[in-house]
XYZ file of C-alpha atoms in Angstrom:
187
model
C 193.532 9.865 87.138
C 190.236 9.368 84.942
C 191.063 6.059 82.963
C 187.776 6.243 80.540
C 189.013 5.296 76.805
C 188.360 8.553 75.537
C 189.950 10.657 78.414
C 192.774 12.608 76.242
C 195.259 11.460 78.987
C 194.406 8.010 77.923
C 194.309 8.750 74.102
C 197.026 11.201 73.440
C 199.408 10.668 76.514
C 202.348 12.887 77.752
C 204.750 10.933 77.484
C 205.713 8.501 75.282
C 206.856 5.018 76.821
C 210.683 4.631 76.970
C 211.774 2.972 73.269
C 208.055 2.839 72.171
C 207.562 6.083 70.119
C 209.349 6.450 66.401
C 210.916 9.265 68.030
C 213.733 9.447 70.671
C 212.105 11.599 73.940
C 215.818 11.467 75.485
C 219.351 11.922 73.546
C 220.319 9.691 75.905
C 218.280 7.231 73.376
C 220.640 8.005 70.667
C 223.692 6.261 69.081
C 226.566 8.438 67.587
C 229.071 7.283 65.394
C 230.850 8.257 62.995
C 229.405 8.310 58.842
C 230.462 9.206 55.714
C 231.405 12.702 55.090
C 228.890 12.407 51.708
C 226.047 11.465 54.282
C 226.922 14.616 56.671
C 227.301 16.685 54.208
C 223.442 15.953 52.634
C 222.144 15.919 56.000
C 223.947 19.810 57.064
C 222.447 20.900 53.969
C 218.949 19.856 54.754
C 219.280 21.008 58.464
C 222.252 23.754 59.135
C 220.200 27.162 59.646
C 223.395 29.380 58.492
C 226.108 27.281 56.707
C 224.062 24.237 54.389
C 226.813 24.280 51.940
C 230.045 22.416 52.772
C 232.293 22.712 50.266
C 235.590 21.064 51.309
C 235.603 17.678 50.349
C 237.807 15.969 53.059
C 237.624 15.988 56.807
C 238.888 13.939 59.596
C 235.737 12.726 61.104
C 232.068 13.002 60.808
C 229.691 11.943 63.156
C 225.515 11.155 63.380
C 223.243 10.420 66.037
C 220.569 8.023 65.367
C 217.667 6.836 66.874
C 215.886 3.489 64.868
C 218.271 4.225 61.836
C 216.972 7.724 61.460
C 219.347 10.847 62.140
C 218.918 13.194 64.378
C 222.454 15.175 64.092
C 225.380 15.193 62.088
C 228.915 17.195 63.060
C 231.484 17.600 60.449
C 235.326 17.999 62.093
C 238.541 19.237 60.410
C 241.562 20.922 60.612
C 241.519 24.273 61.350
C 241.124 26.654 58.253
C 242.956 29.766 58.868
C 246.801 29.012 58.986
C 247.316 31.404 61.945
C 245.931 28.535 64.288
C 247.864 25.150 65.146
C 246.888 22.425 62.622
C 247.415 19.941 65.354
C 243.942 21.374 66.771
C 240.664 20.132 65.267
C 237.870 22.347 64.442
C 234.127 21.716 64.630
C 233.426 23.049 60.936
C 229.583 22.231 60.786
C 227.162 20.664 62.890
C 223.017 20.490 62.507
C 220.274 19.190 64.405
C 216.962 18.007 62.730
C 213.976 19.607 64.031
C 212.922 16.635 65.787
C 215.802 15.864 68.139
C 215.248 16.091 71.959
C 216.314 18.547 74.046
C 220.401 18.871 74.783
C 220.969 16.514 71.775
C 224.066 18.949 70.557
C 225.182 19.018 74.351
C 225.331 15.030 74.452
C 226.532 14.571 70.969
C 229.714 16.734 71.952
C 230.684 14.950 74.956
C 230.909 11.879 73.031
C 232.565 13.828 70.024
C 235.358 14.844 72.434
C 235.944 11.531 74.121
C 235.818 9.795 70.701
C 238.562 12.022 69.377
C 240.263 12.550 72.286
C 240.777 8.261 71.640
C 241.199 8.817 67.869
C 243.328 11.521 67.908
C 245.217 11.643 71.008
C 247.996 13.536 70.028
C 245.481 16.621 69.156
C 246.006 19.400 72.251
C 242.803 21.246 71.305
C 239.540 21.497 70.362
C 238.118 24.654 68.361
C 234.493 25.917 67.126
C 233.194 29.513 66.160
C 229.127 30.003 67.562
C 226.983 32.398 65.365
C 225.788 35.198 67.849
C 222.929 35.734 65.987
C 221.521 32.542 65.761
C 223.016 31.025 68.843
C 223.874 31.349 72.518
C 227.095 29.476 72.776
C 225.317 27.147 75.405
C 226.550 23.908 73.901
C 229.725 24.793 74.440
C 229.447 25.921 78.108
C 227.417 23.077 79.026
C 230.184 21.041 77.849
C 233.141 23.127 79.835
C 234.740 24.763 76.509
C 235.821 28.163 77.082
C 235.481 31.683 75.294
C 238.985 32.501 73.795
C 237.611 35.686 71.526
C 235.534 37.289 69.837
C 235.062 38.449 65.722
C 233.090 41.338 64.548
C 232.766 41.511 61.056
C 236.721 43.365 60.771
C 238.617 40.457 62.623
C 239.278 38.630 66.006
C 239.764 40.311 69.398
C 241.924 37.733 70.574
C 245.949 38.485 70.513
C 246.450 34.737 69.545
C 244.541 34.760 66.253
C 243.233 37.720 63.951
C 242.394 36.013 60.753
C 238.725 34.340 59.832
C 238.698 30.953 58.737
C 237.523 30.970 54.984
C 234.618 28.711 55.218
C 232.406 30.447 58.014
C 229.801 32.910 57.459
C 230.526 36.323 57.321
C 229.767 38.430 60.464
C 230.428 38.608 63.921
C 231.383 35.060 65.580
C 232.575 34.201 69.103
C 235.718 31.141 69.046
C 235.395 29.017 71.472
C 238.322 26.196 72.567
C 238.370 23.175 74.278
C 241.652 22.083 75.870
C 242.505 18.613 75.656
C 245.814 18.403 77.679
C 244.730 19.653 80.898
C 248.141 21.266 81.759
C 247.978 23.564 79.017
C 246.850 27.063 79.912
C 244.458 28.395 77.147
């Protein structure tokens, strides 16, 4: 490797040394926990590429990850809207990821959602989120072993368990997607 001072491998390197750089290179370098509902809301607003409004004004938990007291993410969690679904479940209602975050930061931030509510709320039997199609691939959640329980085009859900849309998601086609949390209940 040429070492010379102004060698751009010397100047501009590859990679960043682990916990030098202002920003995180791993998610494994960030810290979730939970914040303020006021905070997550500001921050979905400034990052969610669909939904930036959140109107409710209660939740059950919010989350960030952080790296040096800067966020990276921010996940808002609820009870489910539509009243056809068990309000014992808890829905992922919002979550947004600043530009800047590393790669798989949404995978890692929900495995330590789920564990953290799985502790918090451990009466809960179920997890539940709707993905975008046309903004997303659903890869969060199958990277993190949640399964595809139906499917919405713009008419209603596919599913014989639920045909109702939740009143604060976009309009359009969306794909639900469940995460059980007792594992001797079939989904």
């Amino acid at each position: 490797m040429n070492t010379r001072g102004d060698c751009i491998e010397v100047v501009h390197p590859l990679f960043q040394e682990e916990g030098d750089g202002s920003i995180p290179i791993s998610p494994l370098q960030l810290h979730f926990g939970a914040i303020t509902l006021k905070q997550a809301k500001a921050l979905n607003e400034a990052w969610h590429s669909r939904l930036p409004m959140y109107r409710q004004t209660q939740c059950l938990v919010s989350y960030g990850a952080t790296y040096l007291n800067r966020f990276y993410a921010i996940a808002i969690w609820s009870n489910p809207s539509s009243a056809m679904i068990d309000q014992a479940w808890i829905e992922l209602k919002r979550m947004a990821i600043h530009n800047d975050a590393p790669k798989n930061t949404a995978s890692r931030m929900i495995s330590w959602m789920v564990k953290d509510i799985r502790r918090k709320y451990p009466n809960c039997p179920r997890l539940i989120s709707y993905q975008d199609p046309e903004v997303h691939n659903g890869t969060i959640y199958k990277a993190s072993g949640w399964v595809c329980t139906g499917s919405r085009k713009s008419g209603g859900f596919s599913s014989a368990k639920v045909r109702s849309r939740p009143q604060d998601q976009a309009p359009g086609d969306k794909i639900r997607w469940e995460l059980d949390l007792k594992p001797n209940n079939p989904i």
